[in-house]
Tab-separated table of C-alpha atoms in Angstrom:
chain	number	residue	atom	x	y	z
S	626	UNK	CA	24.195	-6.552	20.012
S	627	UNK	CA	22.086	-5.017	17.211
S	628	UNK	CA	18.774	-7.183	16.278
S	629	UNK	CA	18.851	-8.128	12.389
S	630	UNK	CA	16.097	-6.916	10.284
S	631	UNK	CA	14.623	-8.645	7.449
S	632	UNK	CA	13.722	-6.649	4.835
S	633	UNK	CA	11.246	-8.530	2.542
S	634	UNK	CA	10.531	-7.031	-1.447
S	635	UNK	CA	8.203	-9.123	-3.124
S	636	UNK	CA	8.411	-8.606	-6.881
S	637	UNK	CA	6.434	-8.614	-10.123
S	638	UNK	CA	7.398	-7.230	-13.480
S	639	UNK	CA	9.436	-4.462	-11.500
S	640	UNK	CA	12.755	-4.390	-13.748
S	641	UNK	CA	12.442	-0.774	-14.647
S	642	UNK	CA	12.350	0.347	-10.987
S	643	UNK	CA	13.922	-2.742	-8.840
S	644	UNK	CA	18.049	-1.420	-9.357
S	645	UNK	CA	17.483	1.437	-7.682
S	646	UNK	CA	15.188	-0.095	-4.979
S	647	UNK	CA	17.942	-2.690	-4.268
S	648	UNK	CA	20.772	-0.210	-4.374
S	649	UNK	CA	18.879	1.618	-1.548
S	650	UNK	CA	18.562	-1.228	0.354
S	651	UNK	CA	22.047	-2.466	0.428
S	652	UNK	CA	23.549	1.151	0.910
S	653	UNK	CA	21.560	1.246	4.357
S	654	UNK	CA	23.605	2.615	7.546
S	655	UNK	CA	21.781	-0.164	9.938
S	656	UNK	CA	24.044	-2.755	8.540
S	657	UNK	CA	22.644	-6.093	10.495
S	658	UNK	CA	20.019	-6.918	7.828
S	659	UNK	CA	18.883	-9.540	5.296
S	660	UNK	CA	17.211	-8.430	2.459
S	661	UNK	CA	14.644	-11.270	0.997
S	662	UNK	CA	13.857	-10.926	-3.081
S	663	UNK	CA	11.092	-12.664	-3.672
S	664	UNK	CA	9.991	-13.306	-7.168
S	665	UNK	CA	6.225	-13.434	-7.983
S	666	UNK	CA	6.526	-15.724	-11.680
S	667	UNK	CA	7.898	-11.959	-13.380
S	668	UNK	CA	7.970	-12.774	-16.657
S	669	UNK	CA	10.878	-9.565	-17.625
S	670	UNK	CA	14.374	-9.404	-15.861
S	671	UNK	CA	14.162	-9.090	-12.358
S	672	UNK	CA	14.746	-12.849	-10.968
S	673	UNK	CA	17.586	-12.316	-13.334
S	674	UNK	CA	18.490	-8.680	-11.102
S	675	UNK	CA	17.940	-9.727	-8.410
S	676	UNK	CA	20.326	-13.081	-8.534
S	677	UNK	CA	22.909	-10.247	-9.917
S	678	UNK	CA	22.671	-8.427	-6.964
S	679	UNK	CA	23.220	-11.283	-4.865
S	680	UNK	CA	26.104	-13.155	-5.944
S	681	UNK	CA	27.566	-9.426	-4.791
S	682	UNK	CA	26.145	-9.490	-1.562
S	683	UNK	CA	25.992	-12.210	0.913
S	684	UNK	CA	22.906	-10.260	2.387
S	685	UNK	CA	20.509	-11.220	0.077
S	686	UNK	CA	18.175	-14.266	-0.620
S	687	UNK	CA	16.850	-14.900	-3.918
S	688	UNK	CA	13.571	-17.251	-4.241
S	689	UNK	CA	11.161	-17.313	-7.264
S	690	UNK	CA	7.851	-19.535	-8.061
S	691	UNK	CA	4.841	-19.118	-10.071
S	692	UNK	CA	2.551	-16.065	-9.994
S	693	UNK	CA	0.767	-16.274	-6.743
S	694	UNK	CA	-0.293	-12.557	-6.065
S	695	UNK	CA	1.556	-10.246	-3.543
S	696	UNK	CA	0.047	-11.139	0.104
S	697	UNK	CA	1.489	-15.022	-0.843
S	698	UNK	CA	4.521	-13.192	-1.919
S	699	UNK	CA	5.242	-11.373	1.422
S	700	UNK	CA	4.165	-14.533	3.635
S	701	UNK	CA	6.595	-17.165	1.693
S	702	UNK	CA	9.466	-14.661	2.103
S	703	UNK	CA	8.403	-13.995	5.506
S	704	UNK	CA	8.570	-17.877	5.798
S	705	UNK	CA	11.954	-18.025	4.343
S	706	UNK	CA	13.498	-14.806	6.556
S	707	UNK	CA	15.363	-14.685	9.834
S	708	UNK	CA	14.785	-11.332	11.090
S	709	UNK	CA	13.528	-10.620	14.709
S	710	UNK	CA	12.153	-7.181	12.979
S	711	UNK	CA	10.397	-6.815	9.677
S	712	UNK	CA	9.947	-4.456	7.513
S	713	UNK	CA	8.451	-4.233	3.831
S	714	UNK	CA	9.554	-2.593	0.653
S	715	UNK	CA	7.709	-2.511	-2.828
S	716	UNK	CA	9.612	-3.293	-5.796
S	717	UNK	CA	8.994	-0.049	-7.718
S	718	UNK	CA	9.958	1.992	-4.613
S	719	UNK	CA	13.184	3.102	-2.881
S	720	UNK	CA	14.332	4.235	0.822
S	721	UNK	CA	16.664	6.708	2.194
S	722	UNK	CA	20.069	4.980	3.968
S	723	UNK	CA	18.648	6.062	7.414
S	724	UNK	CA	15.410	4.103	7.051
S	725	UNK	CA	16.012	0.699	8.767
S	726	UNK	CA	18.272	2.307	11.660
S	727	UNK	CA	15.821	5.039	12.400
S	728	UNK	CA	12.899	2.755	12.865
S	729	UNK	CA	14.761	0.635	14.738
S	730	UNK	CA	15.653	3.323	17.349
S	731	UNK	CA	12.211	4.813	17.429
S	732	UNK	CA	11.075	0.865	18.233
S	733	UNK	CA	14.021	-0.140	21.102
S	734	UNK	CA	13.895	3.695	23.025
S	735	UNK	CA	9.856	3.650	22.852
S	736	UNK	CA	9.728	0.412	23.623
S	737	UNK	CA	6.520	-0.592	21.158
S	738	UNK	CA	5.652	-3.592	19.248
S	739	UNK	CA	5.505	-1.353	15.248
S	740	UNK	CA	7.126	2.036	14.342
S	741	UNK	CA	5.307	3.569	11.691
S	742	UNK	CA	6.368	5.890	9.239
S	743	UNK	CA	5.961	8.457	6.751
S	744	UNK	CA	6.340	8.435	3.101
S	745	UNK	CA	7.066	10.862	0.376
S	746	UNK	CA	4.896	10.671	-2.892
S	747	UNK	CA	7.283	10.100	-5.993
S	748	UNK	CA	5.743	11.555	-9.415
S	749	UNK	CA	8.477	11.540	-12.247
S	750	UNK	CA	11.238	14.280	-10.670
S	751	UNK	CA	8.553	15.615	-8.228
S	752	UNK	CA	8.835	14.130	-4.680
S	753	UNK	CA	6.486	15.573	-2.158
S	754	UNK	CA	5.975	14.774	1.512
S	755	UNK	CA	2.308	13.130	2.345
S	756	UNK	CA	1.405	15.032	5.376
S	757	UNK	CA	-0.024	13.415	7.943
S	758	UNK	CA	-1.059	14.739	11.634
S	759	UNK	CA	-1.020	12.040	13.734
S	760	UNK	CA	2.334	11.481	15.683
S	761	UNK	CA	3.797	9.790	18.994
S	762	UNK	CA	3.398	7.017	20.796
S	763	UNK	CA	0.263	5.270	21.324
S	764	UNK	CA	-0.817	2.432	24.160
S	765	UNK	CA	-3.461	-0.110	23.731
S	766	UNK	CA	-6.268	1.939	24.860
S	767	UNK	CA	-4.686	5.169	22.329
S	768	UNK	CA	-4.335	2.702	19.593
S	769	UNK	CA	-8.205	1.617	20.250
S	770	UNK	CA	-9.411	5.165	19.985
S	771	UNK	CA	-7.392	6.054	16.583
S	772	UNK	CA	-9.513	3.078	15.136
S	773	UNK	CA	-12.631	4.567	15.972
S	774	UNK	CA	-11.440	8.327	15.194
S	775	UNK	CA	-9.217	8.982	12.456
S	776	UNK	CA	-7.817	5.679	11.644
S	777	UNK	CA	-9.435	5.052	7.987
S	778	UNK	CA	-10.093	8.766	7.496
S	779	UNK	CA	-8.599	11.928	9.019
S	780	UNK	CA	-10.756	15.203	8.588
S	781	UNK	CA	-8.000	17.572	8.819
S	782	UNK	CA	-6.286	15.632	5.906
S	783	UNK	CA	-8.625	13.804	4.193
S	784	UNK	CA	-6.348	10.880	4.569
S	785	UNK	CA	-6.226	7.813	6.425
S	786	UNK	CA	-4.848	8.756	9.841
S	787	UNK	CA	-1.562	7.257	9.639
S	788	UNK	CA	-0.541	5.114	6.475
S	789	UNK	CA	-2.130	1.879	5.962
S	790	UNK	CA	0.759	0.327	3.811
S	791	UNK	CA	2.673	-2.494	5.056
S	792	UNK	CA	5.903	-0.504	3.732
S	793	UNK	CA	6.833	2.249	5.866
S	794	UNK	CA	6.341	0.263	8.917
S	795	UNK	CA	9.153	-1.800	11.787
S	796	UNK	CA	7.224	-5.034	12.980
S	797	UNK	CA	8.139	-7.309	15.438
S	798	UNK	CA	8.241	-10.802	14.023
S	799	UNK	CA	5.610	-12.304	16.368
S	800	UNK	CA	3.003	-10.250	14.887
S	801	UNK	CA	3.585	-10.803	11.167
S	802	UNK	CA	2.365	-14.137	10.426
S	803	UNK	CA	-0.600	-13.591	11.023
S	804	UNK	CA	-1.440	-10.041	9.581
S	805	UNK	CA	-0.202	-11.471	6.518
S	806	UNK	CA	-2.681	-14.284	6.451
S	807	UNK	CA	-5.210	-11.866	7.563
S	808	UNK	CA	-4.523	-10.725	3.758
S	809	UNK	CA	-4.612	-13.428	1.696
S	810	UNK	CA	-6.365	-14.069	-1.678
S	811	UNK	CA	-6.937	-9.947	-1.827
S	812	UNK	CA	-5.430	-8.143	-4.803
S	813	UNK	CA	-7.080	-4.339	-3.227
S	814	UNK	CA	-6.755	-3.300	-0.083
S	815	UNK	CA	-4.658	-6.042	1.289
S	816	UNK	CA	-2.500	-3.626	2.936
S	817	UNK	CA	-5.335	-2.142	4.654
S	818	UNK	CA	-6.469	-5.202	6.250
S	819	UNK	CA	-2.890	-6.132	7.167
S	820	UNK	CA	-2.335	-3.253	9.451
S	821	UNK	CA	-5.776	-2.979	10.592
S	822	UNK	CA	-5.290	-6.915	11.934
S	823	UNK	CA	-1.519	-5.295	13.266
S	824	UNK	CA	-3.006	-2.641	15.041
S	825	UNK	CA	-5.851	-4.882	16.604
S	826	UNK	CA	-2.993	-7.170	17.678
S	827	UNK	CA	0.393	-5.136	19.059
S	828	UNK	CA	-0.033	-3.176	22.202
S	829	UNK	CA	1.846	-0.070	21.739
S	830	UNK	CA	3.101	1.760	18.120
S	831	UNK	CA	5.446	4.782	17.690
S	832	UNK	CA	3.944	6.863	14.231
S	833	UNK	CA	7.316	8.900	13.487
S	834	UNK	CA	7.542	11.917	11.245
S	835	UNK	CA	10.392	10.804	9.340
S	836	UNK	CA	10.074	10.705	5.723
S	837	UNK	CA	12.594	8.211	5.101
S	838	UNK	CA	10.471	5.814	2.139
S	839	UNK	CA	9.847	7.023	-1.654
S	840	UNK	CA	6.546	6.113	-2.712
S	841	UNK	CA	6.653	5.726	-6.455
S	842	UNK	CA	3.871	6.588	-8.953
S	843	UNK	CA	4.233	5.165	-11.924
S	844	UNK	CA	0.858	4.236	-14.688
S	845	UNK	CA	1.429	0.398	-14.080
S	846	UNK	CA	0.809	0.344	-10.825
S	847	UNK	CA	-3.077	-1.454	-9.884
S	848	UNK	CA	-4.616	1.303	-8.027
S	849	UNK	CA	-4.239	3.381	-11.451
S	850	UNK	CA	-5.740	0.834	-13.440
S	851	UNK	CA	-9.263	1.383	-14.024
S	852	UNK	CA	-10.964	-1.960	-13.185
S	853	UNK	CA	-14.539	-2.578	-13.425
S	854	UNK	CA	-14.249	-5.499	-10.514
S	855	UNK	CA	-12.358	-2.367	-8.176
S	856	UNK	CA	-15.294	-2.027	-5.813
S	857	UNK	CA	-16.426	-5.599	-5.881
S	858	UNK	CA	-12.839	-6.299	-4.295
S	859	UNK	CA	-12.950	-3.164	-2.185
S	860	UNK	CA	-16.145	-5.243	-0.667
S	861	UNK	CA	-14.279	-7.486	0.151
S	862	UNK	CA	-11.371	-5.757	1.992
S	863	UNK	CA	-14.336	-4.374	3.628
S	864	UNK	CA	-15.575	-7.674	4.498
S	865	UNK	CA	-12.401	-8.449	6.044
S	866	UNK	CA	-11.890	-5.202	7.799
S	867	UNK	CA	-15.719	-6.228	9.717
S	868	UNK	CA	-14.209	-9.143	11.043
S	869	UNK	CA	-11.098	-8.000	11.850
S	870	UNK	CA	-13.294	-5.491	14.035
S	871	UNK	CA	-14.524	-7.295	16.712
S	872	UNK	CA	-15.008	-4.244	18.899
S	873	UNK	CA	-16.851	-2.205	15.842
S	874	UNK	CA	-14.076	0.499	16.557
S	875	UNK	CA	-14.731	1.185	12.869
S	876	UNK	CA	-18.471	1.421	12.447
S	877	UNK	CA	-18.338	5.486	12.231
S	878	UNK	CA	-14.739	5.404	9.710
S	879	UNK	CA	-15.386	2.563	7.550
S	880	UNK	CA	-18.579	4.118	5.725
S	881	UNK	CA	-16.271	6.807	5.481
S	882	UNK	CA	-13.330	5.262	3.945
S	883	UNK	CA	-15.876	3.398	1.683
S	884	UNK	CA	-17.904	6.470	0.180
S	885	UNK	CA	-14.380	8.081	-0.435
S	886	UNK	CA	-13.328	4.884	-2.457
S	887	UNK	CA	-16.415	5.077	-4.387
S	888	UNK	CA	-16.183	8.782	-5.378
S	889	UNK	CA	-12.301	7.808	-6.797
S	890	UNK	CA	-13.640	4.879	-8.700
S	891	UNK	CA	-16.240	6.401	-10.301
S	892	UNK	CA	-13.957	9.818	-11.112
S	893	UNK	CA	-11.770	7.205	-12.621
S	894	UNK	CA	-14.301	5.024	-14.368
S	895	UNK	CA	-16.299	8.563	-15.678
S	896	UNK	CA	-13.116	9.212	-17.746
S	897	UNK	CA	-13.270	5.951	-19.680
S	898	UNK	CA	-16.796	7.576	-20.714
S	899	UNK	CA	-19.119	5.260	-20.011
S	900	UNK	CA	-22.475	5.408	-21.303
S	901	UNK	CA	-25.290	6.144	-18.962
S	902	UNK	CA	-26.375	2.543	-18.953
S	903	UNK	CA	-22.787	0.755	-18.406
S	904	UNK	CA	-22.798	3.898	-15.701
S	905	UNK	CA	-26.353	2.828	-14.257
S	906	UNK	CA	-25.467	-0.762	-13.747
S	907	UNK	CA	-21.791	0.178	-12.113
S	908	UNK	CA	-23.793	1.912	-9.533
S	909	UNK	CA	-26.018	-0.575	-9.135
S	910	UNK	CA	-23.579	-3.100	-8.451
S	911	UNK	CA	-22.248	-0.978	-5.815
S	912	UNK	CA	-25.591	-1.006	-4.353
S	913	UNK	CA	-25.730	-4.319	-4.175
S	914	UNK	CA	-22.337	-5.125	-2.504
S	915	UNK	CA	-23.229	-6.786	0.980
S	916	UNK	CA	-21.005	-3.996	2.639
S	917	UNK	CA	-22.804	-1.059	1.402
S	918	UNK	CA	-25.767	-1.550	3.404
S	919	UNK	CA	-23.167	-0.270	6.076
S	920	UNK	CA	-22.489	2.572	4.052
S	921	UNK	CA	-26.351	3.750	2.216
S	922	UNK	CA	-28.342	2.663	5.427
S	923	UNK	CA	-26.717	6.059	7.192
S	924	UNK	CA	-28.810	9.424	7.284
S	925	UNK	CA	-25.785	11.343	6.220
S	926	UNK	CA	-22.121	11.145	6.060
S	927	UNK	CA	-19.315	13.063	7.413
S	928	UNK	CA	-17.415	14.202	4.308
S	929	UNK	CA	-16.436	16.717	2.024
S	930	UNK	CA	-19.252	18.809	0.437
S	931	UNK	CA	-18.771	17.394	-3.535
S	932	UNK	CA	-18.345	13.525	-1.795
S	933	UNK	CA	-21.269	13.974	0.258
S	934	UNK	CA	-23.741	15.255	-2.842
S	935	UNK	CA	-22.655	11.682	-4.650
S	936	UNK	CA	-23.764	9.930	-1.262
S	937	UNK	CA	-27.078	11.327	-1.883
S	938	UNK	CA	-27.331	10.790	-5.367
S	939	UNK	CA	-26.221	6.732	-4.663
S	940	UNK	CA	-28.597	6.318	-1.590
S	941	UNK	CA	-31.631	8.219	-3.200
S	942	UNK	CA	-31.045	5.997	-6.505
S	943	UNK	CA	-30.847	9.157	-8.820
S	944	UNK	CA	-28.445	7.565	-10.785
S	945	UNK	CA	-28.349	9.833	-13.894
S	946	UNK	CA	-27.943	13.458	-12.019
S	947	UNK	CA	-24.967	11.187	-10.254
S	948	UNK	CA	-23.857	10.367	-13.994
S	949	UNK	CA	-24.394	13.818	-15.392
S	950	UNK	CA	-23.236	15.854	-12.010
S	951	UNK	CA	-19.750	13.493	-12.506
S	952	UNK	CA	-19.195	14.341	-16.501
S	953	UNK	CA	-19.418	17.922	-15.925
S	954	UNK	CA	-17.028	17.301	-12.787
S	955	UNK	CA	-14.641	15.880	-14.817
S	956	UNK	CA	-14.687	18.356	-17.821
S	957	UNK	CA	-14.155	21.066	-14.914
S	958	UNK	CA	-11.680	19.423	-13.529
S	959	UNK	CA	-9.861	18.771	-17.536
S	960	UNK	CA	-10.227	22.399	-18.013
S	961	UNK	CA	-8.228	23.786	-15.054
């Protein structure tokens, strides 16, 4: 007897994008599912989709409430689910028909508590595999040492190790409760803390190299909205991610994965042109973010040459060659 999945999409605003993720999700080979819409308050057409979709198919729940933000989302469908496996989708994205079953045999012949995935990167008709080196089956102990290697940050990618989204991953129900709560009241990074509290957790995962989930870029997404509270709730994923740590498996990534974030904030913020004083403050702020002592309290930093100049720049407080060496940056990078 096959084991049902639950497939939980929690939804916002996502009627432009949510027929085709639905349509994927119903047309999947691994037919014992349940597929769980639940609607974040959306104030467009997709609690009105989604009950279209299911008065087709008896496989899918419907629930709405007000806007409560996406880790409440995912725990009150997980709440109202049935599945002894769980897996998440995003709204805006889609999957190919193979992605449930495949997971699901990766998880039952491994014999591990999570299957992770890969994903391809969706941008308008361009779809492009996110390559990622790290493959195979891992036990406690090899679990413990990707955490303290090339969990957060990868050198031979640049990437996080293996993907820290919720989506693309097979979980075993008795893990997901409390991942998800590890997440609450986040709108960054919540992902990130979820799978760092699932890896802490599960004793064994299987990282596949199927590329069987379509990540979606689109301009309304919130990690391409420029935000001047970003890094001030980075800091506190970070937070999060220190006590999730118990073992400090992450003392070497984590200032890592936090310099990185920086240098993409302020790439992003640079090109709402700033002036040097709005600029000055921003980095200050940063400074002053309890988990940055983490970070600025190191000699050095194991990163790229043009990441690791702005590390020096931060931690020495020579905040306008960081504002000046980031303008020209940009107008090199506008002119290519």
């Amino acid at each position: 007897m096959t084991k049902l999945v639950s497939i939980i999409v929690p939804i916002y605003n996502s009627s432009a994008f949510l027929r085709k993720c639905i349509d994927s999700l119903v047309s999947q080979s691994y037919k014992d599912i349940e597929i769980v819409l639940f609607d974040d308050g959306s104030r467009d057409d997709s609690f009105k989709i989604c009950n279209q979709y299911a008065e087709k198919d008896n496989r899918i729940k419907v629930f709405s409430r007000e806007n409560r933000g996406v880790s409440q989302t995912r725990l009150d469908a997980f709440h109202n689910s049935t599945g002894e496996y769980i897996t998440f989708v995003d709204a805006d994205d889609y999957v190919e028909e193979d992605y449930v079953s495949s997971m699901v045999e990766h998880l039952e012949r491994e014999n591990v508590d999570v299957v992770s995935s890969q994903h391809n990167n969706v941008i308008g008709q361009k779809i492009d595999k996110d390559i990622r080196n790290i493959q195979g089956r891992f036990d406690k102990q090899g679990i413990e040492n990707l955490l303290e290697t090339k969990y957060l940050y990868d050198s031979s990618t640049q990437k996080t190790g293996i993907t820290v989204y919720l989506c693309t991953k097979l979980i075993k129900r008795e893990f997901v409760e409390k991942i998800l709560g590890a997440s609450l009241g986040l709108w960054y990074g919540e992902d990130q803390v979820a799978v760092t509290q699932l890896l802490y957790d599960v004793s064994s995962i299987f990282v596949s190299q199927d590329y069987t989930y379509n990540y979606v870029h689109h301009l309304l997404q919130v990690t391409r909205q420029v935000r001047i509270d970003y890094l001030h709730a980075q800091s506190l994923c970070w937070q999060r991610l220190l006590k999730i740590d118990e073992k400090t498996l992450l003392k070497n990534q984590l200032p890592q994965r936090m310099m990185l974030n920086i240098n993409r904030f302020l790439m992003d913020f640079i090109k709402i042109k700033p002036t040097y004083i709005i600029f000055k403050q921003e980095i200050k702020n940063i400074r002053m973010e309890k988990t940055s002592m983490l970070l600025f309290s190191k000699k050095t930093i194991d990163l790229t040459f043009f990441v690791k100049i702005l590390f020096f720049m931060i931690k020495y407080k020579l905040y306008l060659c960081a504002f000046l060496y980031l303008n020209v940056k940009q107008r090199l990078k506008g002119s290519l």
